[in-house]
PDB file of C-alpha atoms in Angstrom:
ATOM      1  CA  MET A 985     -54.507 -37.562  60.106  1.00 87.00           C
ATOM      2  CA  ILE A 986     -53.172 -34.980  57.658  1.00 90.00           C
ATOM      3  CA  ASP A 987     -54.254 -35.492  54.053  1.00 88.00           C
ATOM      4  CA  TYR A 988     -55.078 -33.522  50.915  1.00 85.00           C
ATOM      5  CA  ASP A 989     -58.448 -33.048  49.243  1.00 86.00           C
ATOM      6  CA  ALA A 990     -59.143 -33.497  45.520  1.00 85.00           C
ATOM      7  CA  SER A 991     -58.030 -29.922  44.774  1.00 83.00           C
ATOM      8  CA  GLY A 992     -54.754 -30.349  46.689  1.00 82.00           C
ATOM      9  CA  GLY A 993     -55.873 -28.436  49.796  1.00 84.00           C
ATOM     10  CA  LEU A 994     -54.622 -29.520  53.207  1.00 89.00           C
ATOM     11  CA  VAL A 995     -57.203 -31.331  55.368  1.00 90.00           C
ATOM     12  CA  LEU A 996     -57.086 -32.864  58.830  1.00 91.00           C
ATOM     13  CA  ARG A 997     -59.259 -35.860  59.696  1.00 89.00           C
ATOM     14  CA  VAL A 998     -60.089 -36.747  63.312  1.00 92.00           C
ATOM     15  CA  GLY A 999     -61.795 -40.089  63.978  1.00 85.00           C
ATOM     16  CA  GLN A1000     -62.198 -43.092  61.765  1.00 74.00           C
ATOM     17  CA  PRO A1001     -63.498 -42.517  58.229  1.00 63.00           C
ATOM     18  CA  GLY A1002     -65.802 -45.081  56.722  1.00 60.00           C
ATOM     19  CA  SER A1003     -69.365 -45.594  55.695  1.00 56.00           C
ATOM     20  CA  ARG A1004     -70.629 -45.916  59.286  1.00 64.00           C
ATOM     21  CA  ALA A1005     -67.997 -44.155  61.398  1.00 73.00           C
ATOM     22  CA  LEU A1006     -68.443 -40.503  62.280  1.00 83.00           C
ATOM     23  CA  HIS A1007     -65.369 -38.339  61.792  1.00 87.00           C
ATOM     24  CA  LEU A1008     -64.454 -34.661  61.704  1.00 91.00           C
ATOM     25  CA  LEU A1009     -62.793 -33.014  58.759  1.00 92.00           C
ATOM     26  CA  PHE A1010     -60.953 -29.690  59.127  1.00 94.00           C
ATOM     27  CA  SER A1011     -60.374 -27.954  55.772  1.00 94.00           C
ATOM     28  CA  ASP A1012     -60.510 -24.781  53.670  1.00 91.00           C
ATOM     29  CA  ARG A1013     -58.074 -22.682  55.709  1.00 91.00           C
ATOM     30  CA  LEU A1014     -58.161 -18.997  54.842  1.00 91.00           C
ATOM     31  CA  ARG A1015     -56.482 -15.830  56.148  1.00 90.00           C
ATOM     32  CA  PRO A1016     -59.337 -13.356  55.471  1.00 90.00           C
ATOM     33  CA  PHE A1017     -57.392 -10.171  56.279  1.00 90.00           C
ATOM     34  CA  ARG A1018     -54.081 -11.043  54.609  1.00 86.00           C
ATOM     35  CA  GLU A1019     -54.591  -8.233  52.105  1.00 87.00           C
ATOM     36  CA  ASP A1020     -54.637  -5.740  55.000  1.00 87.00           C
ATOM     37  CA  TYR A1021     -52.102  -7.344  57.356  1.00 83.00           C
ATOM     38  CA  GLY A1022     -49.905  -9.415  55.030  1.00 79.00           C
ATOM     39  CA  GLU A1023     -48.188 -12.466  56.504  1.00 78.00           C
ATOM     40  CA  ASP A1024     -48.910 -11.149  60.027  1.00 81.00           C
ATOM     41  CA  ASP A1025     -52.677 -11.739  59.708  1.00 86.00           C
ATOM     42  CA  PRO A1026     -53.532 -13.653  62.912  1.00 90.00           C
ATOM     43  CA  VAL A1027     -57.065 -14.554  61.824  1.00 92.00           C
ATOM     44  CA  LEU A1028     -57.416 -18.078  60.498  1.00 93.00           C
ATOM     45  CA  ASP A1029     -60.795 -19.257  59.224  1.00 94.00           C
ATOM     46  CA  LEU A1030     -61.462 -22.920  58.521  1.00 95.00           C
ATOM     47  CA  LEU A1031     -64.327 -25.227  57.699  1.00 95.00           C
ATOM     48  CA  VAL A1032     -65.227 -27.986  60.159  1.00 95.00           C
ATOM     49  CA  THR A1033     -67.378 -30.853  58.884  1.00 93.00           C
ATOM     50  CA  ALA A1034     -68.736 -33.717  60.983  1.00 90.00           C
ATOM     51  CA  ARG A1035     -69.596 -36.564  58.651  1.00 86.00           C
ATOM     52  CA  GLY A1036     -71.027 -40.037  59.182  1.00 82.00           C
ATOM     53  CA  GLU A1037     -73.588 -42.463  57.830  1.00 81.00           C
ATOM     54  CA  TRP A1038     -76.568 -40.564  59.278  1.00 82.00           C
ATOM     55  CA  ALA A1039     -75.258 -37.059  59.734  1.00 83.00           C
ATOM     56  CA  ARG A1040     -73.342 -34.303  58.015  1.00 88.00           C
ATOM     57  CA  VAL A1041     -73.002 -30.866  59.567  1.00 91.00           C
ATOM     58  CA  GLN A1042     -70.513 -28.147  58.872  1.00 92.00           C
ATOM     59  CA  THR A1043     -69.702 -24.647  59.943  1.00 93.00           C
ATOM     60  CA  SER A1044     -67.051 -22.025  59.410  1.00 93.00           C
ATOM     61  CA  VAL A1045     -64.796 -21.455  62.420  1.00 95.00           C
ATOM     62  CA  ARG A1046     -62.827 -18.275  63.062  1.00 94.00           C
ATOM     63  CA  THR A1047     -59.651 -18.484  65.150  1.00 94.00           C
ATOM     64  CA  PHE A1048     -56.643 -16.369  66.033  1.00 92.00           C
ATOM     65  CA  ASN A1049     -53.938 -18.768  64.814  1.00 89.00           C
ATOM     66  CA  GLY A1050     -55.831 -21.734  66.243  1.00 89.00           C
ATOM     67  CA  ASP A1051     -56.810 -20.151  69.588  1.00 93.00           C
ATOM     68  CA  GLY A1052     -54.413 -22.366  71.541  1.00 93.00           C
ATOM     69  CA  LEU A1053     -55.921 -25.680  70.403  1.00 95.00           C
ATOM     70  CA  CYS A1054     -52.460 -27.175  69.828  1.00 94.00           C
ATOM     71  CA  THR A1055     -51.349 -26.169  73.336  1.00 95.00           C
ATOM     72  CA  PHE A1056     -54.547 -27.683  74.765  1.00 95.00           C
ATOM     73  CA  LEU A1057     -53.960 -30.991  72.946  1.00 95.00           C
ATOM     74  CA  PHE A1058     -50.229 -31.122  73.757  1.00 95.00           C
ATOM     75  CA  SER A1059     -51.074 -30.528  77.431  1.00 94.00           C
ATOM     76  CA  ALA A1060     -53.493 -33.459  77.394  1.00 93.00           C
ATOM     77  CA  ALA A1061     -50.831 -35.607  75.710  1.00 93.00           C
ATOM     78  CA  GLU A1062     -48.198 -34.716  78.324  1.00 92.00           C
ATOM     79  CA  ASP A1063     -50.573 -35.649  81.157  1.00 89.00           C
ATOM     80  CA  PHE A1064     -50.879 -39.217  79.854  1.00 85.00           C
ATOM     81  CA  ARG A1065     -51.142 -40.569  83.418  1.00 87.00           C
ATOM     82  CA  GLY A1066     -54.484 -38.828  83.719  1.00 88.00           C
ATOM     83  CA  TRP A1067     -56.308 -35.954  85.375  1.00 91.00           C
ATOM     84  CA  ALA A1068     -59.571 -35.448  87.206  1.00 92.00           C
ATOM     85  CA  GLY A1069     -62.613 -33.957  85.524  1.00 93.00           C
ATOM     86  CA  ALA A1070     -62.950 -32.382  82.109  1.00 96.00           C
ATOM     87  CA  ARG A1071     -60.664 -29.848  80.456  1.00 96.00           C
ATOM     88  CA  THR A1072     -62.336 -27.524  77.979  1.00 97.00           C
ATOM     89  CA  TRP A1073     -61.356 -25.350  75.029  1.00 97.00           C
ATOM     90  CA  HIS A1074     -63.286 -23.211  72.540  1.00 96.00           C
ATOM     91  CA  SER A1075     -62.596 -21.157  69.442  1.00 96.00           C
ATOM     92  CA  ILE A1076     -62.803 -17.379  69.739  1.00 94.00           C
ATOM     93  CA  GLU A1077     -66.423 -17.223  68.493  1.00 93.00           C
ATOM     94  CA  ARG A1078     -67.363 -20.630  69.990  1.00 93.00           C
ATOM     95  CA  GLN A1079     -68.268 -22.325  66.707  1.00 94.00           C
ATOM     96  CA  LEU A1080     -65.974 -25.179  67.814  1.00 96.00           C
ATOM     97  CA  THR A1081     -65.706 -26.488  71.379  1.00 96.00           C
ATOM     98  CA  LEU A1082     -63.723 -29.357  72.839  1.00 97.00           C
ATOM     99  CA  SER A1083     -63.889 -31.220  76.136  1.00 97.00           C
ATOM    100  CA  ALA A1084     -61.161 -33.715  77.119  1.00 96.00           C
ATOM    101  CA  GLU A1085     -61.590 -36.388  79.779  1.00 96.00           C
ATOM    102  CA  HIS A1086     -58.988 -38.975  80.771  1.00 95.00           C
ATOM    103  CA  ARG A1087     -60.720 -42.263  81.459  1.00 92.00           C
ATOM    104  CA  SER A1088     -59.644 -45.630  82.801  1.00 86.00           C
ATOM    105  CA  GLY A1089     -57.711 -47.806  80.410  1.00 88.00           C
ATOM    106  CA  GLY A1090     -55.400 -44.981  79.373  1.00 91.00           C
ATOM    107  CA  HIS A1091     -57.716 -43.298  76.876  1.00 94.00           C
ATOM    108  CA  VAL A1092     -58.673 -39.680  76.339  1.00 95.00           C
ATOM    109  CA  HIS A1093     -62.257 -39.002  75.275  1.00 95.00           C
ATOM    110  CA  LEU A1094     -62.506 -35.830  73.207  1.00 95.00           C
ATOM    111  CA  THR A1095     -66.014 -34.431  72.814  1.00 96.00           C
ATOM    112  CA  TRP A1096     -66.084 -32.077  69.836  1.00 95.00           C
ATOM    113  CA  GLY A1097     -68.910 -29.555  69.624  1.00 95.00           C
ATOM    114  CA  VAL A1098     -69.752 -27.972  66.279  1.00 94.00           C
ATOM    115  CA  HIS A1099     -72.104 -25.006  66.627  1.00 93.00           C
ATOM    116  CA  GLY A1100     -74.053 -23.040  64.047  1.00 88.00           C
ATOM    117  CA  ARG A1101     -74.773 -19.377  64.571  1.00 79.00           C
ATOM    118  CA  PRO A1102     -76.991 -16.765  62.961  1.00 74.00           C
ATOM    119  CA  PRO A1103     -77.856 -15.926  60.245  1.00 73.00           C
ATOM    120  CA  TYR A1104     -78.447 -19.651  59.636  1.00 70.00           C
ATOM    121  CA  GLY A1105     -80.069 -20.278  62.988  1.00 78.00           C
ATOM    122  CA  ARG A1106     -78.560 -21.699  66.143  1.00 87.00           C
ATOM    123  CA  TRP A1107     -77.806 -25.417  66.204  1.00 89.00           C
ATOM    124  CA  ASP A1108     -75.415 -27.652  68.133  1.00 91.00           C
ATOM    125  CA  PHE A1109     -73.848 -31.004  67.288  1.00 91.00           C
ATOM    126  CA  ALA A1110     -71.415 -33.068  69.369  1.00 91.00           C
ATOM    127  CA  THR A1111     -69.479 -36.266  68.859  1.00 91.00           C
ATOM    128  CA  THR A1112     -66.776 -38.026  70.853  1.00 92.00           C
ATOM    129  CA  THR A1113     -63.545 -39.497  69.553  1.00 92.00           C
ATOM    130  CA  VAL A1114     -61.370 -41.771  71.703  1.00 92.00           C
ATOM    131  CA  HIS A1115     -57.567 -41.621  71.619  1.00 94.00           C
ATOM    132  CA  ALA A1116     -54.837 -43.498  73.456  1.00 93.00           C
ATOM    133  CA  ALA A1117     -53.198 -41.260  76.043  1.00 93.00           C
ATOM    134  CA  GLY A1118     -49.645 -40.224  75.318  1.00 91.00           C
ATOM    135  CA  GLU A1119     -48.274 -40.838  71.838  1.00 93.00           C
ATOM    136  CA  GLU A1120     -51.597 -40.918  69.958  1.00 93.00           C
ATOM    137  CA  MET A1121     -52.597 -37.618  71.572  1.00 94.00           C
ATOM    138  CA  ARG A1122     -49.148 -36.162  70.733  1.00 96.00           C
ATOM    139  CA  LYS A1123     -49.666 -37.184  67.094  1.00 96.00           C
ATOM    140  CA  LEU A1124     -53.085 -35.493  67.045  1.00 95.00           C
ATOM    141  CA  ALA A1125     -51.613 -32.298  68.535  1.00 96.00           C
ATOM    142  CA  SER A1126     -48.754 -32.387  65.994  1.00 96.00           C
ATOM    143  CA  ASP A1127     -51.230 -32.826  63.137  1.00 96.00           C
ATOM    144  CA  PHE A1128     -53.164 -29.760  64.304  1.00 95.00           C
ATOM    145  CA  ARG A1129     -49.938 -27.762  64.609  1.00 95.00           C
ATOM    146  CA  GLU A1130     -49.075 -28.686  61.007  1.00 94.00           C
ATOM    147  CA  PHE A1131     -52.605 -27.837  59.860  1.00 94.00           C
ATOM    148  CA  PHE A1132     -52.534 -24.405  61.525  1.00 93.00           C
ATOM    149  CA  THR A1133     -48.986 -23.437  60.523  1.00 90.00           C
ATOM    150  CA  ALA A1134     -48.703 -24.788  56.958  1.00 89.00           C
ATOM    151  CA  GLU A1135     -48.566 -22.169  54.238  1.00 84.00           C
ATOM    152  CA  ILE A1136     -51.970 -21.228  52.865  1.00 79.00           C
ATOM    153  CA  GLU A1137     -52.551 -20.772  49.167  1.00 70.00           C
ATOM    154  CA  GLN A1138     -54.792 -17.718  48.972  1.00 58.00           C
ATOM    155  CA  PRO A1139     -57.418 -17.563  46.206  1.00 55.00           C
TER     156      PRO A1139
END
């Protein structure tokens, strides 16, 4: 779900927020090389936070315009009748990974991996969100497309 934080920055929430529910928050988009490349800067950095009652982890993720995540999600949405096995995706530096499995009952299980890298030490965290196949997956893909393509206010 697309939303805005207290400072007016665009955020994307995946999963159900609440005191007990774990959810992912995508925020703080930045084009780090805009000064050198102008509007053509393909590098998009963002902050990914997994937050719940008993856990909170976050890491910075570097992508080249989203690394095809929207295409990956739209593909899963279009195959709403299902597929065998797991489909996988990862960001360019693997700080964010995603595995999609179509399960009985018409639901897609998305396992999100958030990974820390040096200099802060290596750590891995994963959580699964469940989405109805078809329209709910299309909405999620559309939300990511909006998140990745919306204009970024540079500091």
